[in-house]
mmCIF file of C-alpha atoms in Angstrom:
data_model
loop_
_atom_site.group_PDB
_atom_site.id
_atom_site.type_symbol
_atom_site.label_atom_id
_atom_site.label_comp_id
_atom_site.label_asym_id
_atom_site.label_seq_id
_atom_site.Cartn_x
_atom_site.Cartn_y
_atom_site.Cartn_z
ATOM 1 C CA UNK A 1 45.651 -1.195 0.470
ATOM 2 C CA UNK A 2 45.812 -4.544 -1.285
ATOM 3 C CA UNK A 3 42.376 -5.787 -2.313
ATOM 4 C CA UNK A 4 41.375 -9.000 -0.551
ATOM 5 C CA UNK A 5 39.868 -11.829 -2.536
ATOM 6 C CA UNK A 6 36.349 -12.755 -1.426
ATOM 7 C CA UNK A 7 35.701 -16.191 -0.021
ATOM 8 C CA UNK A 8 33.863 -18.329 -2.586
ATOM 9 C CA UNK A 9 31.100 -20.763 -1.679
ATOM 10 C CA UNK A 10 32.064 -24.401 -2.286
ATOM 11 C CA UNK A 11 28.638 -25.968 -1.682
ATOM 12 C CA UNK A 12 26.102 -26.140 -4.504
ATOM 13 C CA UNK A 13 23.148 -23.750 -4.185
ATOM 14 C CA UNK A 14 19.708 -24.786 -5.470
ATOM 15 C CA UNK A 15 17.887 -22.346 -7.717
ATOM 16 C CA UNK A 16 14.645 -21.642 -5.841
ATOM 17 C CA UNK A 17 11.388 -20.704 -7.530
ATOM 18 C CA UNK A 18 9.706 -17.436 -6.567
ATOM 19 C CA UNK A 19 7.139 -19.274 -4.440
ATOM 20 C CA UNK A 20 9.821 -21.386 -2.742
ATOM 21 C CA UNK A 21 11.917 -18.331 -1.928
ATOM 22 C CA UNK A 22 8.937 -16.450 -0.498
ATOM 23 C CA UNK A 23 7.851 -19.439 1.589
ATOM 24 C CA UNK A 24 11.388 -19.890 2.944
ATOM 25 C CA UNK A 25 11.647 -16.252 4.021
ATOM 26 C CA UNK A 26 8.127 -15.963 5.439
ATOM 27 C CA UNK A 27 8.765 -19.077 7.499
ATOM 28 C CA UNK A 28 11.940 -17.563 8.903
ATOM 29 C CA UNK A 29 10.541 -14.230 10.160
ATOM 30 C CA UNK A 30 7.708 -13.101 12.383
ATOM 31 C CA UNK A 31 6.187 -9.975 13.902
ATOM 32 C CA UNK A 32 7.933 -9.827 17.281
ATOM 33 C CA UNK A 33 7.279 -6.266 18.412
ATOM 34 C CA UNK A 34 6.630 -6.121 22.151
ATOM 35 C CA UNK A 35 6.140 -2.386 22.628
ATOM 36 C CA UNK A 36 3.508 -0.548 20.669
ATOM 37 C CA UNK A 37 3.060 3.186 20.721
ATOM 38 C CA UNK A 38 0.127 5.551 20.860
ATOM 39 C CA UNK A 39 0.205 8.033 17.988
ATOM 40 C CA UNK A 40 -1.921 11.138 17.422
ATOM 41 C CA UNK A 41 -4.330 11.353 14.495
ATOM 42 C CA UNK A 42 -2.173 13.701 12.390
ATOM 43 C CA UNK A 43 0.752 11.244 12.496
ATOM 44 C CA UNK A 44 -1.226 8.078 11.767
ATOM 45 C CA UNK A 45 -1.187 7.954 7.924
ATOM 46 C CA UNK A 46 0.730 4.881 6.806
ATOM 47 C CA UNK A 47 1.000 3.425 10.309
ATOM 48 C CA UNK A 48 -0.044 -0.142 11.139
ATOM 49 C CA UNK A 49 -2.585 -0.774 13.866
ATOM 50 C CA UNK A 50 -1.442 -2.840 16.836
ATOM 51 C CA UNK A 51 -4.966 -3.417 18.152
ATOM 52 C CA UNK A 52 -8.509 -3.352 16.839
ATOM 53 C CA UNK A 53 -10.146 0.076 16.732
ATOM 54 C CA UNK A 54 -13.727 0.170 18.029
ATOM 55 C CA UNK A 55 -16.191 3.015 17.498
ATOM 56 C CA UNK A 56 -16.884 4.976 20.712
ATOM 57 C CA UNK A 57 -20.087 6.516 19.308
ATOM 58 C CA UNK A 58 -22.895 5.992 16.838
ATOM 59 C CA UNK A 59 -22.533 7.473 13.375
ATOM 60 C CA UNK A 60 -24.458 9.578 12.871
ATOM 61 C CA UNK A 61 -24.691 10.356 16.600
ATOM 62 C CA UNK A 62 -28.342 11.484 16.272
ATOM 63 C CA UNK A 63 -31.144 11.307 13.708
ATOM 64 C CA UNK A 64 -30.517 14.104 11.200
ATOM 65 C CA UNK A 65 -31.834 15.477 7.960
ATOM 66 C CA UNK A 66 -30.347 14.373 4.649
ATOM 67 C CA UNK A 67 -31.426 17.597 2.922
ATOM 68 C CA UNK A 68 -32.958 21.026 3.301
ATOM 69 C CA UNK A 69 -36.719 20.861 3.859
ATOM 70 C CA UNK A 70 -39.388 20.493 6.529
ATOM 71 C CA UNK A 71 -39.565 17.854 9.271
ATOM 72 C CA UNK A 72 -42.946 16.479 10.439
ATOM 73 C CA UNK A 73 -44.641 13.380 11.822
ATOM 74 C CA UNK A 74 -45.819 11.228 8.912
ATOM 75 C CA UNK A 75 -48.648 9.671 10.928
ATOM 76 C CA UNK A 76 -50.237 13.144 11.211
ATOM 77 C CA UNK A 77 -51.086 13.013 7.502
ATOM 78 C CA UNK A 78 -53.658 10.284 7.963
ATOM 79 C CA UNK A 79 -55.456 9.810 4.657
ATOM 80 C CA UNK A 80 -54.930 13.371 3.466
ATOM 81 C CA UNK A 81 -54.093 14.115 -0.158
ATOM 82 C CA UNK A 82 -51.318 16.626 -0.956
ATOM 83 C CA UNK A 83 -53.911 19.421 -1.239
ATOM 84 C CA UNK A 84 -55.074 18.812 2.331
ATOM 85 C CA UNK A 85 -51.604 18.220 3.867
ATOM 86 C CA UNK A 86 -51.118 21.512 5.683
ATOM 87 C CA UNK A 87 -48.806 22.187 8.654
ATOM 88 C CA UNK A 88 -48.033 25.180 10.812
ATOM 89 C CA UNK A 89 -44.388 26.186 11.030
ATOM 90 C CA UNK A 90 -43.206 25.860 14.654
ATOM 91 C CA UNK A 91 -39.530 26.806 14.319
ATOM 92 C CA UNK A 92 -36.303 25.806 12.638
ATOM 93 C CA UNK A 93 -33.340 23.449 13.126
ATOM 94 C CA UNK A 94 -29.840 24.108 11.792
ATOM 95 C CA UNK A 95 -26.707 21.939 11.835
ATOM 96 C CA UNK A 96 -25.255 22.516 15.292
ATOM 97 C CA UNK A 97 -28.358 24.438 16.422
ATOM 98 C CA UNK A 98 -31.138 21.917 17.123
ATOM 99 C CA UNK A 99 -34.766 22.915 17.666
ATOM 100 C CA UNK A 100 -35.629 22.960 21.354
ATOM 101 C CA UNK A 101 -39.182 22.100 22.350
ATOM 102 C CA UNK A 102 -42.010 19.825 21.274
ATOM 103 C CA UNK A 103 -43.575 19.561 17.826
ATOM 104 C CA UNK A 104 -47.328 19.059 17.610
ATOM 105 C CA UNK A 105 -49.037 16.693 15.213
ATOM 106 C CA UNK A 106 -50.167 19.577 13.007
ATOM 107 C CA UNK A 107 -46.812 21.334 13.104
ATOM 108 C CA UNK A 108 -43.555 21.123 11.151
ATOM 109 C CA UNK A 109 -40.016 22.429 11.536
ATOM 110 C CA UNK A 110 -37.876 24.176 8.926
ATOM 111 C CA UNK A 111 -34.772 21.962 8.844
ATOM 112 C CA UNK A 112 -31.402 22.162 7.090
ATOM 113 C CA UNK A 113 -29.077 19.372 5.932
ATOM 114 C CA UNK A 114 -27.260 17.790 8.880
ATOM 115 C CA UNK A 115 -29.549 19.275 11.539
ATOM 116 C CA UNK A 116 -30.994 16.975 14.200
ATOM 117 C CA UNK A 117 -34.541 15.828 13.530
ATOM 118 C CA UNK A 118 -36.660 17.123 16.446
ATOM 119 C CA UNK A 119 -38.459 14.747 18.793
ATOM 120 C CA UNK A 120 -41.911 13.978 17.402
ATOM 121 C CA UNK A 121 -40.769 14.182 13.757
ATOM 122 C CA UNK A 122 -39.771 11.214 11.606
ATOM 123 C CA UNK A 123 -39.929 12.408 7.985
ATOM 124 C CA UNK A 124 -38.421 15.265 5.984
ATOM 125 C CA UNK A 125 -40.026 16.647 2.839
ATOM 126 C CA UNK A 126 -37.786 18.411 0.332
ATOM 127 C CA UNK A 127 -38.219 22.180 0.268
ATOM 128 C CA UNK A 128 -38.939 21.964 -3.494
ATOM 129 C CA UNK A 129 -42.053 19.893 -2.705
ATOM 130 C CA UNK A 130 -43.797 22.399 -0.409
ATOM 131 C CA UNK A 131 -45.574 25.716 -0.770
ATOM 132 C CA UNK A 132 -44.794 28.173 2.019
ATOM 133 C CA UNK A 133 -47.211 30.993 2.824
ATOM 134 C CA UNK A 134 -45.961 32.722 5.945
ATOM 135 C CA UNK A 135 -46.346 30.196 8.777
ATOM 136 C CA UNK A 136 -48.475 27.845 6.684
ATOM 137 C CA UNK A 137 -46.703 24.993 4.893
ATOM 138 C CA UNK A 138 -48.604 22.959 2.293
ATOM 139 C CA UNK A 139 -47.164 19.737 0.871
ATOM 140 C CA UNK A 140 -47.314 19.657 -2.937
ATOM 141 C CA UNK A 141 -45.987 16.092 -2.961
ATOM 142 C CA UNK A 142 -46.150 13.647 -0.064
ATOM 143 C CA UNK A 143 -42.831 11.791 0.606
ATOM 144 C CA UNK A 144 -42.534 8.206 1.744
ATOM 145 C CA UNK A 145 -42.549 7.562 5.503
ATOM 146 C CA UNK A 146 -39.153 8.281 7.157
ATOM 147 C CA UNK A 147 -37.881 9.812 3.930
ATOM 148 C CA UNK A 148 -34.695 11.916 3.948
ATOM 149 C CA UNK A 149 -33.738 11.031 7.536
ATOM 150 C CA UNK A 150 -30.359 9.591 8.462
ATOM 151 C CA UNK A 151 -30.871 7.591 11.646
ATOM 152 C CA UNK A 152 -28.488 7.369 14.582
ATOM 153 C CA UNK A 153 -26.069 4.435 14.123
ATOM 154 C CA UNK A 154 -27.238 3.895 10.553
ATOM 155 C CA UNK A 155 -23.649 4.038 9.265
ATOM 156 C CA UNK A 156 -21.698 2.750 12.278
ATOM 157 C CA UNK A 157 -22.940 1.572 15.655
ATOM 158 C CA UNK A 158 -21.206 2.247 18.953
ATOM 159 C CA UNK A 159 -18.904 -0.709 19.744
ATOM 160 C CA UNK A 160 -18.576 -1.743 16.094
ATOM 161 C CA UNK A 161 -15.045 -2.643 14.924
ATOM 162 C CA UNK A 162 -13.768 -0.042 12.491
ATOM 163 C CA UNK A 163 -10.374 -1.606 11.729
ATOM 164 C CA UNK A 164 -8.587 -4.742 12.886
ATOM 165 C CA UNK A 165 -4.999 -5.069 14.075
ATOM 166 C CA UNK A 166 -2.572 -5.207 11.159
ATOM 167 C CA UNK A 167 -4.471 -2.701 9.022
ATOM 168 C CA UNK A 168 -2.340 -0.012 7.401
ATOM 169 C CA UNK A 169 -4.112 3.330 7.767
ATOM 170 C CA UNK A 170 -4.742 5.323 4.597
ATOM 171 C CA UNK A 171 -6.150 8.834 4.046
ATOM 172 C CA UNK A 172 -9.825 7.793 4.090
ATOM 173 C CA UNK A 173 -9.210 5.705 7.213
ATOM 174 C CA UNK A 174 -7.854 8.794 8.964
ATOM 175 C CA UNK A 175 -11.010 10.675 7.979
ATOM 176 C CA UNK A 176 -13.181 7.914 9.444
ATOM 177 C CA UNK A 177 -11.245 7.963 12.731
ATOM 178 C CA UNK A 178 -11.728 11.730 12.901
ATOM 179 C CA UNK A 179 -15.461 11.320 12.165
ATOM 180 C CA UNK A 180 -15.738 8.984 15.129
ATOM 181 C CA UNK A 181 -13.878 11.408 17.415
ATOM 182 C CA UNK A 182 -10.816 9.170 17.759
ATOM 183 C CA UNK A 183 -7.755 11.360 18.421
ATOM 184 C CA UNK A 184 -5.077 8.651 18.686
ATOM 185 C CA UNK A 185 -4.504 4.944 18.126
ATOM 186 C CA UNK A 186 -2.071 2.195 19.172
ATOM 187 C CA UNK A 187 0.238 1.267 16.303
ATOM 188 C CA UNK A 188 3.251 -0.938 15.692
ATOM 189 C CA UNK A 189 6.618 0.681 16.206
ATOM 190 C CA UNK A 190 8.251 1.459 12.884
ATOM 191 C CA UNK A 191 10.386 -1.273 11.381
ATOM 192 C CA UNK A 192 13.973 0.007 11.129
ATOM 193 C CA UNK A 193 15.628 -0.829 7.822
ATOM 194 C CA UNK A 194 19.300 -0.075 7.140
ATOM 195 C CA UNK A 195 20.237 0.348 3.474
ATOM 196 C CA UNK A 196 23.612 0.632 1.769
ATOM 197 C CA UNK A 197 24.988 0.221 -1.735
ATOM 198 C CA UNK A 198 28.165 -1.712 -2.446
ATOM 199 C CA UNK A 199 30.425 -0.674 -5.327
ATOM 200 C CA UNK A 200 33.610 1.353 -5.823
ATOM 201 C CA UNK A 201 32.144 2.685 -9.090
ATOM 202 C CA UNK A 202 29.155 4.382 -7.425
ATOM 203 C CA UNK A 203 28.923 8.142 -7.003
ATOM 204 C CA UNK A 204 26.234 10.389 -5.533
ATOM 205 C CA UNK A 205 23.972 12.355 -7.917
ATOM 206 C CA UNK A 206 25.474 15.795 -8.460
ATOM 207 C CA UNK A 207 29.083 14.606 -8.404
ATOM 208 C CA UNK A 208 31.240 14.578 -11.528
ATOM 209 C CA UNK A 209 31.744 11.087 -12.936
ATOM 210 C CA UNK A 210 35.204 9.778 -13.747
ATOM 211 C CA UNK A 211 35.829 7.009 -16.273
ATOM 212 C CA UNK A 212 34.007 3.802 -15.310
ATOM 213 C CA UNK A 213 31.857 5.461 -12.647
ATOM 214 C CA UNK A 214 28.043 5.579 -12.457
ATOM 215 C CA UNK A 215 25.479 7.308 -10.275
ATOM 216 C CA UNK A 216 23.930 5.423 -7.369
ATOM 217 C CA UNK A 217 20.154 5.236 -7.888
ATOM 218 C CA UNK A 218 19.173 2.118 -5.963
ATOM 219 C CA UNK A 219 19.503 3.592 -2.476
ATOM 220 C CA UNK A 220 17.183 6.436 -3.419
ATOM 221 C CA UNK A 221 14.274 4.457 -4.847
ATOM 222 C CA UNK A 222 14.592 1.818 -2.123
ATOM 223 C CA UNK A 223 14.417 4.472 0.584
ATOM 224 C CA UNK A 224 11.355 5.995 -1.101
ATOM 225 C CA UNK A 225 9.547 2.633 -1.239
ATOM 226 C CA UNK A 226 10.488 1.812 2.355
ATOM 227 C CA UNK A 227 9.103 5.131 3.545
ATOM 228 C CA UNK A 228 5.829 4.406 1.735
ATOM 229 C CA UNK A 229 5.731 1.154 3.680
ATOM 230 C CA UNK A 230 6.035 3.123 6.922
ATOM 231 C CA UNK A 231 9.575 1.963 7.690
ATOM 232 C CA UNK A 232 12.254 4.046 9.384
ATOM 233 C CA UNK A 233 15.182 4.146 6.946
ATOM 234 C CA UNK A 234 18.774 4.123 8.205
ATOM 235 C CA UNK A 235 21.024 5.209 5.322
ATOM 236 C CA UNK A 236 24.505 3.696 5.654
ATOM 237 C CA UNK A 237 25.612 5.193 2.329
ATOM 238 C CA UNK A 238 27.828 3.794 -0.430
ATOM 239 C CA UNK A 239 30.542 1.338 0.609
ATOM 240 C CA UNK A 240 33.436 0.596 -1.787
ATOM 241 C CA UNK A 241 34.595 -2.914 -2.689
ATOM 242 C CA UNK A 242 36.869 -3.239 0.315
ATOM 243 C CA UNK A 243 36.442 -6.151 2.729
ATOM 244 C CA UNK A 244 37.247 -4.241 5.926
ATOM 245 C CA UNK A 245 35.018 -1.278 5.072
ATOM 246 C CA UNK A 246 32.206 -3.646 4.146
ATOM 247 C CA UNK A 247 32.673 -5.628 7.347
ATOM 248 C CA UNK A 248 32.386 -2.422 9.375
ATOM 249 C CA UNK A 249 29.269 -1.419 7.401
ATOM 250 C CA UNK A 250 27.603 -4.771 8.097
ATOM 251 C CA UNK A 251 28.314 -4.460 11.819
ATOM 252 C CA UNK A 252 27.018 -0.874 11.903
ATOM 253 C CA UNK A 253 23.856 -1.701 9.944
ATOM 254 C CA UNK A 254 23.130 -4.814 12.015
ATOM 255 C CA UNK A 255 23.388 -2.832 15.256
ATOM 256 C CA UNK A 256 21.160 -0.013 13.987
ATOM 257 C CA UNK A 257 18.211 -1.842 12.411
ATOM 258 C CA UNK A 258 15.797 -4.762 12.373
ATOM 259 C CA UNK A 259 16.458 -5.359 8.663
ATOM 260 C CA UNK A 260 19.554 -4.811 6.530
ATOM 261 C CA UNK A 261 19.253 -4.386 2.747
ATOM 262 C CA UNK A 262 22.303 -4.135 0.506
ATOM 263 C CA UNK A 263 22.529 -3.460 -3.227
ATOM 264 C CA UNK A 264 25.352 -5.035 -5.216
ATOM 265 C CA UNK A 265 27.757 -7.776 -4.203
ATOM 266 C CA UNK A 266 25.158 -10.542 -4.442
ATOM 267 C CA UNK A 267 26.504 -12.210 -7.593
ATOM 268 C CA UNK A 268 29.698 -14.205 -8.152
ATOM 269 C CA UNK A 269 32.029 -11.417 -9.231
ATOM 270 C CA UNK A 270 35.649 -11.015 -8.165
ATOM 271 C CA UNK A 271 34.815 -8.246 -5.686
ATOM 272 C CA UNK A 272 31.633 -9.723 -4.194
ATOM 273 C CA UNK A 273 32.115 -10.219 -0.440
ATOM 274 C CA UNK A 274 28.504 -10.594 0.619
ATOM 275 C CA UNK A 275 28.441 -14.346 1.177
ATOM 276 C CA UNK A 276 31.741 -14.284 3.042
ATOM 277 C CA UNK A 277 30.581 -11.562 5.435
ATOM 278 C CA UNK A 278 27.131 -13.099 5.897
ATOM 279 C CA UNK A 279 28.755 -16.429 6.740
ATOM 280 C CA UNK A 280 31.029 -14.700 9.277
ATOM 281 C CA UNK A 281 28.332 -12.632 10.963
ATOM 282 C CA UNK A 282 25.209 -14.748 10.568
ATOM 283 C CA UNK A 283 23.672 -17.392 8.342
ATOM 284 C CA UNK A 284 22.960 -17.670 4.615
ATOM 285 C CA UNK A 285 19.453 -18.857 3.808
ATOM 286 C CA UNK A 286 19.778 -18.908 0.012
ATOM 287 C CA UNK A 287 21.270 -16.800 -2.748
ATOM 288 C CA UNK A 288 19.694 -17.708 -6.069
ATOM 289 C CA UNK A 289 16.100 -17.341 -7.305
ATOM 290 C CA UNK A 290 14.724 -18.464 -10.684
ATOM 291 C CA UNK A 291 13.403 -15.063 -11.794
ATOM 292 C CA UNK A 292 14.483 -12.528 -14.391
ATOM 293 C CA UNK A 293 15.632 -9.934 -13.601
ATOM 294 C CA UNK A 294 16.954 -10.724 -10.121
ATOM 295 C CA UNK A 295 18.533 -14.182 -10.049
ATOM 296 C CA UNK A 296 21.419 -13.240 -7.658
ATOM 297 C CA UNK A 297 19.226 -12.421 -4.654
ATOM 298 C CA UNK A 298 20.427 -13.317 -1.165
ATOM 299 C CA UNK A 299 18.548 -13.902 2.078
ATOM 300 C CA UNK A 300 19.955 -14.624 5.498
ATOM 301 C CA UNK A 301 20.374 -13.594 9.129
ATOM 302 C CA UNK A 302 22.895 -11.333 10.819
ATOM 303 C CA UNK A 303 23.440 -11.321 14.557
ATOM 304 C CA UNK A 304 20.521 -8.959 15.258
ATOM 305 C CA UNK A 305 18.712 -8.453 11.970
ATOM 306 C CA UNK A 306 17.207 -10.048 8.881
ATOM 307 C CA UNK A 307 19.335 -9.634 5.766
ATOM 308 C CA UNK A 308 18.417 -9.133 2.096
ATOM 309 C CA UNK A 309 21.106 -8.831 -0.570
ATOM 310 C CA UNK A 310 19.775 -7.303 -3.790
ATOM 311 C CA UNK A 311 21.524 -7.299 -7.164
ATOM 312 C CA UNK A 312 23.244 -4.084 -8.199
ATOM 313 C CA UNK A 313 21.415 -3.554 -11.509
ATOM 314 C CA UNK A 314 18.544 -1.118 -10.857
ATOM 315 C CA UNK A 315 15.698 -3.147 -12.365
ATOM 316 C CA UNK A 316 16.978 -6.327 -10.722
ATOM 317 C CA UNK A 317 17.064 -4.523 -7.373
ATOM 318 C CA UNK A 318 13.569 -3.095 -7.878
ATOM 319 C CA UNK A 319 11.993 -6.398 -8.945
ATOM 320 C CA UNK A 320 13.593 -8.433 -6.160
ATOM 321 C CA UNK A 321 12.596 -5.853 -3.562
ATOM 322 C CA UNK A 322 8.993 -5.734 -4.733
ATOM 323 C CA UNK A 323 8.478 -9.445 -5.398
ATOM 324 C CA UNK A 324 10.592 -10.917 -2.574
ATOM 325 C CA UNK A 325 11.414 -8.393 0.152
ATOM 326 C CA UNK A 326 8.084 -6.553 0.336
ATOM 327 C CA UNK A 327 5.968 -9.552 1.502
ATOM 328 C CA UNK A 328 8.526 -10.340 4.213
ATOM 329 C CA UNK A 329 8.649 -6.764 5.489
ATOM 330 C CA UNK A 330 4.852 -6.720 5.655
ATOM 331 C CA UNK A 331 4.847 -9.885 7.760
ATOM 332 C CA UNK A 332 7.501 -8.431 10.077
ATOM 333 C CA UNK A 333 5.369 -5.283 10.424
ATOM 334 C CA UNK A 334 2.321 -7.342 11.315
ATOM 335 C CA UNK A 335 0.463 -6.130 8.221
ATOM 336 C CA UNK A 336 -2.578 -8.025 7.029
ATOM 337 C CA UNK A 337 -1.689 -7.722 3.350
ATOM 338 C CA UNK A 338 -4.267 -7.944 0.582
ATOM 339 C CA UNK A 339 -3.647 -10.770 -1.913
ATOM 340 C CA UNK A 340 -1.764 -9.820 -5.055
ATOM 341 C CA UNK A 341 -4.174 -9.638 -7.966
ATOM 342 C CA UNK A 342 -3.184 -10.627 -11.498
ATOM 343 C CA UNK A 343 -5.245 -9.469 -14.465
ATOM 344 C CA UNK A 344 -5.600 -11.233 -17.794
ATOM 345 C CA UNK A 345 -4.762 -9.245 -20.934
ATOM 346 C CA UNK A 346 -4.030 -9.903 -24.587
ATOM 347 C CA UNK A 347 -0.445 -9.490 -25.792
ATOM 348 C CA UNK A 348 -0.043 -6.769 -28.422
ATOM 349 C CA UNK A 349 2.838 -8.637 -30.084
ATOM 350 C CA UNK A 350 4.804 -11.883 -30.020
ATOM 351 C CA UNK A 351 6.816 -12.231 -26.784
ATOM 352 C CA UNK A 352 9.847 -14.487 -26.449
ATOM 353 C CA UNK A 353 10.008 -16.507 -23.231
ATOM 354 C CA UNK A 354 12.975 -17.076 -20.964
ATOM 355 C CA UNK A 355 13.695 -20.796 -21.064
ATOM 356 C CA UNK A 356 14.414 -21.372 -17.368
ATOM 357 C CA UNK A 357 13.097 -18.461 -15.274
ATOM 358 C CA UNK A 358 9.865 -16.638 -14.510
ATOM 359 C CA UNK A 359 10.250 -13.219 -16.107
ATOM 360 C CA UNK A 360 8.855 -9.851 -15.047
ATOM 361 C CA UNK A 361 8.550 -7.734 -18.173
ATOM 362 C CA UNK A 362 7.922 -4.008 -17.839
ATOM 363 C CA UNK A 363 4.838 -3.204 -19.892
ATOM 364 C CA UNK A 364 1.991 -0.796 -20.527
ATOM 365 C CA UNK A 365 -1.624 -1.874 -20.040
ATOM 366 C CA UNK A 366 -4.438 -0.150 -21.899
ATOM 367 C CA UNK A 367 -7.936 -0.863 -23.204
ATOM 368 C CA UNK A 368 -8.534 -1.711 -26.853
ATOM 369 C CA UNK A 369 -11.403 -0.413 -29.008
ATOM 370 C CA UNK A 370 -13.357 -3.580 -28.211
ATOM 371 C CA UNK A 371 -13.007 -3.009 -24.452
ATOM 372 C CA UNK A 372 -10.432 -5.805 -24.025
ATOM 373 C CA UNK A 373 -7.292 -5.209 -21.944
ATOM 374 C CA UNK A 374 -4.206 -5.019 -24.167
ATOM 375 C CA UNK A 375 -0.662 -5.157 -22.792
ATOM 376 C CA UNK A 376 2.506 -4.119 -24.642
ATOM 377 C CA UNK A 377 5.983 -4.997 -23.330
ATOM 378 C CA UNK A 378 8.416 -2.087 -23.255
ATOM 379 C CA UNK A 379 11.078 -2.174 -25.948
ATOM 380 C CA UNK A 380 13.846 -1.932 -23.320
ATOM 381 C CA UNK A 381 14.067 -4.862 -20.887
ATOM 382 C CA UNK A 382 17.669 -4.461 -19.761
ATOM 383 C CA UNK A 383 18.142 -4.952 -16.005
ATOM 384 C CA UNK A 384 20.002 -1.660 -15.880
ATOM 385 C CA UNK A 385 17.311 0.464 -17.561
ATOM 386 C CA UNK A 386 15.067 2.319 -15.111
ATOM 387 C CA UNK A 387 13.648 4.386 -17.987
ATOM 388 C CA UNK A 388 11.547 1.408 -19.070
ATOM 389 C CA UNK A 389 9.897 1.363 -15.665
ATOM 390 C CA UNK A 390 9.050 5.057 -15.938
ATOM 391 C CA UNK A 391 7.222 4.303 -19.206
ATOM 392 C CA UNK A 392 5.357 1.279 -17.823
ATOM 393 C CA UNK A 393 2.375 0.718 -15.549
ATOM 394 C CA UNK A 394 2.530 -3.037 -15.015
ATOM 395 C CA UNK A 395 4.548 -6.246 -15.127
ATOM 396 C CA UNK A 396 3.813 -9.070 -17.526
ATOM 397 C CA UNK A 397 4.337 -12.292 -15.539
ATOM 398 C CA UNK A 398 5.819 -14.591 -18.141
ATOM 399 C CA UNK A 399 6.343 -18.204 -17.104
ATOM 400 C CA UNK A 400 9.477 -19.997 -18.274
ATOM 401 C CA UNK A 401 9.153 -22.052 -21.442
ATOM 402 C CA UNK A 402 10.401 -22.823 -24.926
ATOM 403 C CA UNK A 403 7.478 -21.488 -26.959
ATOM 404 C CA UNK A 404 6.994 -17.771 -27.602
ATOM 405 C CA UNK A 405 3.739 -16.118 -26.601
ATOM 406 C CA UNK A 406 1.878 -15.236 -29.777
ATOM 407 C CA UNK A 407 0.240 -11.892 -30.457
ATOM 408 C CA UNK A 408 -3.319 -11.935 -29.102
ATOM 409 C CA UNK A 409 -2.612 -14.678 -26.562
ATOM 410 C CA UNK A 410 -3.598 -14.049 -22.957
ATOM 411 C CA UNK A 411 -0.908 -13.267 -20.387
ATOM 412 C CA UNK A 412 -0.938 -12.484 -16.658
ATOM 413 C CA UNK A 413 -0.459 -8.842 -15.710
ATOM 414 C CA UNK A 414 0.388 -7.289 -12.332
ATOM 415 C CA UNK A 415 -0.436 -3.586 -12.082
ATOM 416 C CA UNK A 416 2.013 -1.250 -10.361
ATOM 417 C CA UNK A 417 0.628 -0.156 -6.993
ATOM 418 C CA UNK A 418 1.205 2.742 -4.615
ATOM 419 C CA UNK A 419 4.507 1.330 -3.361
ATOM 420 C CA UNK A 420 6.002 1.411 -6.862
ATOM 421 C CA UNK A 421 4.293 4.577 -8.037
#
């Protein structure tokens, strides 16, 4: 088959800043899910709440002991000194086996950690601070009033909001829901994201490479990050540089998902068809961003889905996904995202700036002998080198400029989070 020449754009395209590109995309998408779903506790990790979750009970549900000891009524002590503080043992209370009956003013109850404090008692003395002689219990040290008692609703009160809509549930959150007896919750339906790589040179890991061929890595790390975001991934595969096959892939991906992400074909090469197909099947928002790596990034709309075109180089694809696509996906999911935090650290060496673009340098952050944060850029900053990312734990956010950053100068640092690691 004769290779078709891609249609080239004739209109000039402004080079957007990172903030401009984000603002453009966030203004173009919204969380439009109509149907939520109720999901059981075991399947909730990573899901995004559709409604607020309110506690159905108090936590703890009843007054209980914070340690092993003896429960008694503090007022019964009067003005007694430890030598005169003597009680008669009336029974015992275990976790799950409360004491049944009344406790007199001169009586106490043997109580274990987590057991309900009997009616008539309000203080627990540690077992180390008593002397037991049969049924006679003498206090060697008098505790403070209401000591060692965890009161009903002290942690969480019935009707209190545990989590608000838009919260992504993590492992500890699941534990809290279980503690409150919540067996299921209403969550957003999973965002469906179709992913495919574009390039006749790409082969699957495990295949034998011919001359000029390389292994496809982008689809694999993108799918892994999308799954950590709680998305449902639709893998369209690797599509060669053929206009008709790419057109069919775009139609298939658009019909199958809410979002379509492609890797490769976003630059101005001879076999880049992305802009032509996006123009045919939807709208181009923009296709250049002033960042390095990742300048040839494309955003737009297909007939049924939101479109992101990532560069083919692995680090360019990773940076553009994390810095540009991730915030948009979170908004489409209805996530209330925490603000991105940037630390300040001292550069371990001179760092040359890019003259025209904000640069994301892979780097390693550590603490110096003086307690100061020190950051060292990786020696390999090629947009095709994933190995540098494996050695790094952060990005240095280096603003464009003519002057190099001198050793010891402060730079902004963005730590890798759970999505990247």
